[in-house]
Amino acid sequence: MVASMVCSLSRNLLTDPVINNYLFKIKHHVSLASLSTFAIGGLAKNYIPVNNNTDLVKILNYFWQEKLPFKIFAGGSNIVFPDNGLSLFHIHLKAGQLHKTNSSIIAGAGVSLFRVIELAIVHGLSGLENLSGIPGSIGGAVVGNAGAYGSSISEVISQVKIWHEGKIIWLKKDNCQFSYRESIFKQKPYVILQIEMEFNKSDPRKLKKISDEIIDFRCQKYRQGLKCPGSFFKNIVAKNLPPRLLNNIGKDKINFGKIPAGYLLESVGAKGMRVGDIEIAPFHGNLFINKGKGTARDVKKLAVILKRKVYQKFGILLEEEIRYF
Ligand SMILES: Cc1cc2nc3c(=O)[nH]c(=O)nc-3n(C[C@H](O)[C@H](O)[C@H](O)COP(=O)(O)OP(=O)(O)OC[C@H]3O[C@@H](n4cnc5c(N)ncnc54)[C@H](O)[C@@H]3O)c2cc1C
């Protein structure tokens, strides 16, 4: 199967130096665990690191033309890779370009969110400072409409450039179907290439202060070297809950309009629970930690147990924020 894919790839090699170059860059049997913050996953049979959008589009067009199945990821900070690895082509978008004009920023999907926020703050562009400290790429952040402290990335987005089935299209924000940790990019196999953001002006010192405080606060929860994918389950949007279920939750538990999944999980004794080497943090009910040799199987098993417990106590079905790849 893999051999036939590579044969198929080689047919057009002589006509395109970029593809030619990338064929030689394809690595085989690369550890996916080493590319994920959760440190889980088997081997990628065909792994392609890509550093810019021009090459990315060429490769995507080539795969499309040759009908080669592929998957794309970037920071690996919101993913649970499968224990058995995958035989598809794995595109790892590792970098991209960043441009600023007046009150807008255009970022390649592979640029780290950290770099985008830093650029915005230095130029007094407000809207992303509450997202300080979230790891991963801006493309990954757009897929999951990443956010924190009452803000989400969709608030600053004006349009998103995508590749889909050989075509490149700009999607206006209204067509991206953003909602809490959701977007059209979770539903459709679009590849995000670029993101255009529009900001309000503010005082850079004020923005930097907010950002520093948030990073300090986050460092207490996510200690250096912790193997995790951030929050595991989504919080619950309070206004979407039927009153009979909402009435069981104290109003003081609602934060930025959400019932924290951590609160629900802690109420059913999640802290410190363990399956194999996957442990729920003793200090936070919504934090799955890989203590060493954790597997995707352990993760799924623990997730099922916790979902059942929360459903039995509150009638609320938790939904994963992480993505099983
Ligand atoms: C310590 C820690 C703290 C975190 N805190 C937060 C938080 O406060 N708020 C929050 O929202 N999240 C948080 N996260 C989760 C994560 O950092 C974000 O979701 C991040 O935006 C994911 O980006 P990524 O590049 O790592 O995506 P990846 O994990 O690489 O991919 C995530 C998904 O996006 C898809 N994808 C990635 N790039 C593209 C692309 N160019 N085109 C199409 N699809 C693509 C992948 O296929 C995958 O389905 C945290 C994670 C960790 C480890």
XYZ file of C-alpha atoms and ligand atoms in Angstrom:
378
model
C 0.000 0.000 0.000
C 2.673 2.465 1.106
C 4.975 1.308 -1.680
C 2.274 1.939 -4.256
C 1.681 5.420 -2.830
C 5.327 6.257 -3.165
C 5.453 4.809 -6.692
C 2.502 6.938 -7.543
C 4.243 9.952 -6.075
C 7.361 9.327 -8.086
C 5.601 9.506 -11.462
C 5.573 13.282 -11.613
C 8.796 13.802 -9.744
C 10.849 15.004 -12.628
C 8.329 17.683 -13.488
C 8.234 19.399 -10.103
C 11.353 20.145 -8.084
C 9.353 20.987 -4.930
C 7.577 17.641 -4.938
C 10.839 15.980 -5.836
C 12.538 17.628 -2.894
C 9.726 16.647 -0.520
C 9.762 13.024 -1.580
C 13.277 12.877 -0.234
C 12.121 14.610 2.934
C 9.396 12.050 3.671
C 10.396 10.253 6.820
C 9.171 6.788 7.678
C 8.152 5.372 11.058
C 8.328 8.665 12.937
C 7.121 8.628 16.554
C 3.854 10.569 16.786
C 4.185 10.608 20.583
C 7.257 12.802 20.214
C 5.168 15.327 18.232
C 2.312 15.630 20.712
C 2.219 17.464 24.055
C 0.365 14.427 25.474
C 3.278 12.158 24.405
C 0.870 9.527 23.060
C 0.840 7.806 19.683
C 2.429 5.100 17.545
C 4.449 5.569 14.396
C 3.634 7.692 11.354
C 4.499 5.566 8.345
C 4.899 8.601 6.085
C 5.726 11.892 7.771
C 6.275 15.147 5.883
C 7.439 18.264 7.706
C 6.422 21.448 5.817
C 7.634 24.959 6.612
C 5.722 27.272 4.298
C 2.400 27.673 2.503
C 3.810 27.643 -1.029
C 5.200 24.145 -0.542
C 2.124 23.092 1.414
C -0.200 24.002 -1.467
C 1.987 22.159 -3.984
C 1.974 19.045 -1.847
C -1.776 19.256 -1.232
C -2.447 19.667 -4.956
C -0.217 16.745 -5.675
C -1.941 14.522 -3.124
C -5.316 15.621 -4.484
C -4.309 14.890 -8.050
C -2.858 11.482 -7.112
C -5.753 10.661 -4.722
C -3.351 10.082 -1.825
C -5.010 10.261 1.601
C -3.360 12.594 4.104
C -3.870 14.275 7.474
C -2.453 17.548 8.711
C -1.469 18.730 12.166
C 0.726 21.445 13.628
C 1.592 21.988 17.307
C 0.175 18.623 18.400
C -1.207 20.282 21.553
C -4.849 19.271 21.138
C -4.515 15.799 19.662
C -4.585 12.214 20.865
C -2.740 10.213 18.225
C -3.675 6.515 17.856
C -1.514 3.905 19.610
C -1.063 1.949 16.378
C 0.072 4.954 14.384
C -1.267 5.677 10.905
C -0.272 4.752 7.403
C -1.613 7.892 5.686
C 0.695 10.744 4.788
C 1.081 12.965 7.856
C 1.733 16.575 6.985
C 3.294 18.444 9.881
C 2.913 22.198 9.329
C 5.795 23.582 11.338
C 6.022 27.258 10.443
C 4.626 30.074 8.336
C 4.883 33.782 7.658
C 3.561 36.714 9.619
C 2.633 40.184 8.269
C 1.252 43.238 10.036
C -0.460 46.197 8.383
C -2.024 49.003 10.482
C -4.627 47.264 12.623
C -4.545 43.868 10.935
C -2.292 40.814 10.997
C -2.105 38.063 8.398
C -0.563 34.833 9.650
C 0.303 31.579 7.925
C -1.512 28.685 9.634
C 1.758 27.172 10.877
C 2.855 30.274 12.803
C 2.805 29.724 16.569
C -0.040 31.453 18.385
C 2.596 32.767 20.785
C 4.305 34.734 17.950
C 1.019 36.220 16.739
C 0.059 37.365 20.248
C 3.507 38.812 20.835
C 3.326 40.822 17.581
C -0.172 42.073 18.416
C 0.846 43.199 21.910
C 3.994 45.006 20.778
C 1.886 47.024 18.322
C -0.921 47.707 20.807
C -3.440 45.514 18.982
C -5.934 44.166 21.463
C -8.054 41.015 21.318
C -5.662 38.092 21.742
C -3.950 38.930 25.050
C -6.275 36.646 27.057
C -5.056 33.722 24.933
C -1.462 34.217 26.097
C 0.247 30.965 26.976
C -1.940 28.699 24.809
C 0.501 26.435 22.950
C 0.281 25.365 19.308
C -0.199 27.049 15.948
C -2.669 29.715 14.948
C -4.180 27.294 12.396
C -4.848 24.753 15.155
C -6.309 27.537 17.306
C -8.737 28.491 14.516
C -9.879 24.871 14.069
C -10.869 24.620 17.747
C -11.781 28.309 18.148
C -9.288 28.330 21.008
C -9.842 30.710 23.851
C -9.436 31.548 27.503
C -10.721 33.974 30.131
C -13.881 34.842 28.209
C -12.141 35.513 24.862
C -11.799 33.331 21.801
C -9.725 33.648 18.670
C -12.778 34.032 16.409
C -13.374 37.515 17.890
C -10.432 38.955 15.938
C -10.748 36.911 12.740
C -11.977 38.594 9.576
C -11.320 35.791 7.075
C -9.567 32.457 6.669
C -7.825 31.209 3.540
C -8.330 27.499 2.943
C -7.327 24.778 0.515
C -10.069 22.340 -0.421
C -9.964 19.750 -3.187
C -7.424 21.631 -5.252
C -9.016 25.064 -4.789
C -7.951 28.001 -2.633
C -10.776 30.070 -1.152
C -11.054 32.921 1.369
C -13.847 32.153 3.850
C -15.360 35.207 5.524
C -15.737 34.904 9.286
C -19.534 34.494 8.980
C -18.965 31.340 6.936
C -16.596 29.778 9.475
C -19.456 28.765 11.830
C -17.544 29.729 14.949
C -19.038 28.951 18.338
C -17.584 27.845 21.675
C -14.593 25.594 20.725
C -16.262 24.864 17.381
C -15.834 25.855 13.761
C -16.573 24.597 10.280
C -12.972 23.326 10.235
C -13.920 20.564 12.682
C -16.662 19.427 10.292
C -15.071 19.742 6.849
C -11.704 18.516 5.584
C -10.497 22.046 4.819
C -6.818 22.826 5.197
C -6.242 26.250 6.708
C -3.519 28.198 4.930
C -3.752 31.746 6.255
C -5.715 33.780 8.754
C -6.519 37.482 8.539
C -7.227 39.231 11.838
C -8.493 42.721 12.603
C -7.801 44.365 15.980
C -8.789 47.343 18.098
C -6.023 49.662 19.233
C -4.933 49.714 22.833
C -1.967 50.552 25.054
C 0.835 47.956 24.544
C 1.871 48.238 28.223
C -1.652 47.422 29.367
C -1.832 44.432 27.012
C 1.598 43.186 28.112
C 0.562 43.372 31.777
C -2.584 41.308 31.125
C -0.556 38.801 29.105
C 2.157 38.433 31.778
C -0.403 37.927 34.537
C -2.222 35.264 32.533
C 1.008 33.425 31.716
C 2.004 33.454 35.409
C -1.388 32.077 36.357
C -1.304 29.378 33.672
C 2.178 28.240 34.737
C 0.716 27.162 38.081
C -1.787 24.844 36.353
C 0.419 23.636 33.501
C 3.786 23.034 35.092
C 6.807 22.738 32.794
C 7.099 19.278 31.245
C 3.517 18.192 32.041
C 2.398 15.702 29.365
C -1.165 16.773 28.616
C -3.375 18.198 25.843
C -4.734 21.128 27.882
C -8.343 20.885 29.081
C -9.740 17.520 28.038
C -13.497 18.182 27.957
C -15.310 21.330 26.820
C -16.998 23.484 29.421
C -20.791 23.634 29.230
C -22.434 26.747 27.776
C -24.961 27.538 30.525
C -27.582 29.107 28.241
C -27.739 25.920 26.142
C -28.706 23.799 29.145
C -32.398 23.057 29.882
C -33.488 24.842 33.122
C -34.155 21.515 34.901
C -30.441 20.643 34.554
C -29.182 24.182 35.126
C -31.090 24.358 38.420
C -28.827 21.625 39.851
C -25.782 23.849 39.383
C -25.107 26.747 41.756
C -25.062 30.147 39.985
C -21.683 30.819 41.626
C -20.202 27.960 39.593
C -20.899 29.705 36.253
C -17.861 31.463 34.858
C -17.936 33.596 31.667
C -21.335 31.972 30.899
C -19.883 28.443 31.169
C -20.139 25.654 33.723
C -16.539 24.439 34.034
C -16.191 20.766 33.094
C -13.607 20.668 35.912
C -16.327 21.460 38.467
C -18.592 18.650 37.174
C -15.692 16.191 37.093
C -14.462 17.086 40.562
C -18.011 16.596 41.895
C -17.864 12.950 40.775
C -14.437 12.359 42.318
C -12.323 12.628 39.164
C -9.223 14.135 40.789
C -6.459 11.559 41.054
C -8.393 8.827 39.168
C -6.189 6.674 36.995
C -6.350 4.165 34.143
C -2.959 2.690 33.240
C -0.538 5.590 33.102
C -3.196 8.238 32.483
C -4.079 10.154 35.625
C -6.509 12.962 36.322
C -4.498 15.742 37.948
C -4.910 15.710 41.727
C -5.285 19.507 41.492
C -7.690 19.768 38.478
C -10.547 17.490 37.411
C -10.361 18.349 33.684
C -6.666 17.677 33.239
C -5.607 14.269 31.873
C -1.900 13.684 32.493
C 0.296 11.057 30.893
C 2.481 9.789 33.724
C 4.842 7.995 31.353
C 3.537 5.142 29.257
C -0.075 6.309 28.838
C -1.915 5.148 25.718
C -4.842 6.426 23.654
C -6.690 3.307 24.832
C -6.253 4.331 28.501
C -7.371 7.858 27.653
C -10.564 6.667 25.950
C -11.335 4.261 28.789
C -10.971 6.962 31.439
C -12.987 9.425 29.351
C -15.888 6.945 29.089
C -15.877 6.302 32.865
C -15.896 10.024 33.648
C -18.568 10.876 31.084
C -20.805 8.197 32.582
C -20.289 9.455 36.138
C -21.046 13.073 35.184
C -24.104 12.040 33.190
C -25.441 9.957 36.072
C -25.037 12.809 38.580
C -25.928 15.877 36.472
C -27.677 14.558 33.331
C -25.023 16.416 31.325
C -23.059 14.707 28.547
C -19.481 15.975 28.429
C -17.899 16.388 25.014
C -14.196 16.117 24.260
C -12.306 19.326 23.476
C -9.275 17.301 22.385
C -9.378 15.593 18.997
C -8.747 11.902 18.438
C -6.620 11.951 15.287
C -0.749 23.030 28.329
C -1.878 23.302 27.360
C -2.756 24.325 27.630
C -3.819 24.596 26.740
N -4.685 25.631 27.006
C -5.697 25.901 26.156
C -6.606 26.976 26.422
O -6.509 27.683 27.414
N -7.597 27.204 25.514
C -7.735 26.458 24.379
O -8.667 26.730 23.606
N -6.898 25.428 24.112
C -5.882 25.139 24.964
N -5.027 24.095 24.702
C -5.248 23.262 23.504
C -4.384 23.667 22.280
O -3.223 24.341 22.676
C -5.126 24.530 21.304
O -6.303 23.903 20.882
C -4.242 24.861 20.078
O -4.824 25.954 19.456
C -4.101 23.708 19.084
O -3.141 24.083 18.085
P -2.117 23.008 17.467
O -1.317 23.670 16.434
O -1.358 22.339 18.572
O -3.133 22.001 16.809
P -2.928 20.422 16.638
O -3.056 19.780 17.992
O -1.738 20.130 15.838
O -4.234 20.081 15.795
C -5.515 20.249 16.348
C -6.551 19.963 15.257
O -6.445 20.973 14.270
C -6.186 20.386 12.987
N -5.276 21.297 12.274
C -4.104 21.819 12.713
N -3.602 22.656 11.781
C -4.474 22.656 10.741
C -4.522 23.330 9.473
N -3.568 24.178 9.066
N -5.584 23.095 8.668
C -6.582 22.250 9.047
N -6.587 21.579 10.227
C -5.542 21.790 11.061
C -5.582 19.021 13.262
O -5.868 18.126 12.199
C -6.307 18.623 14.547
O -7.572 18.076 14.246
C -3.962 23.810 25.579
C -3.064 22.761 25.322
C -2.031 22.500 26.212
C -1.065 21.392 25.917
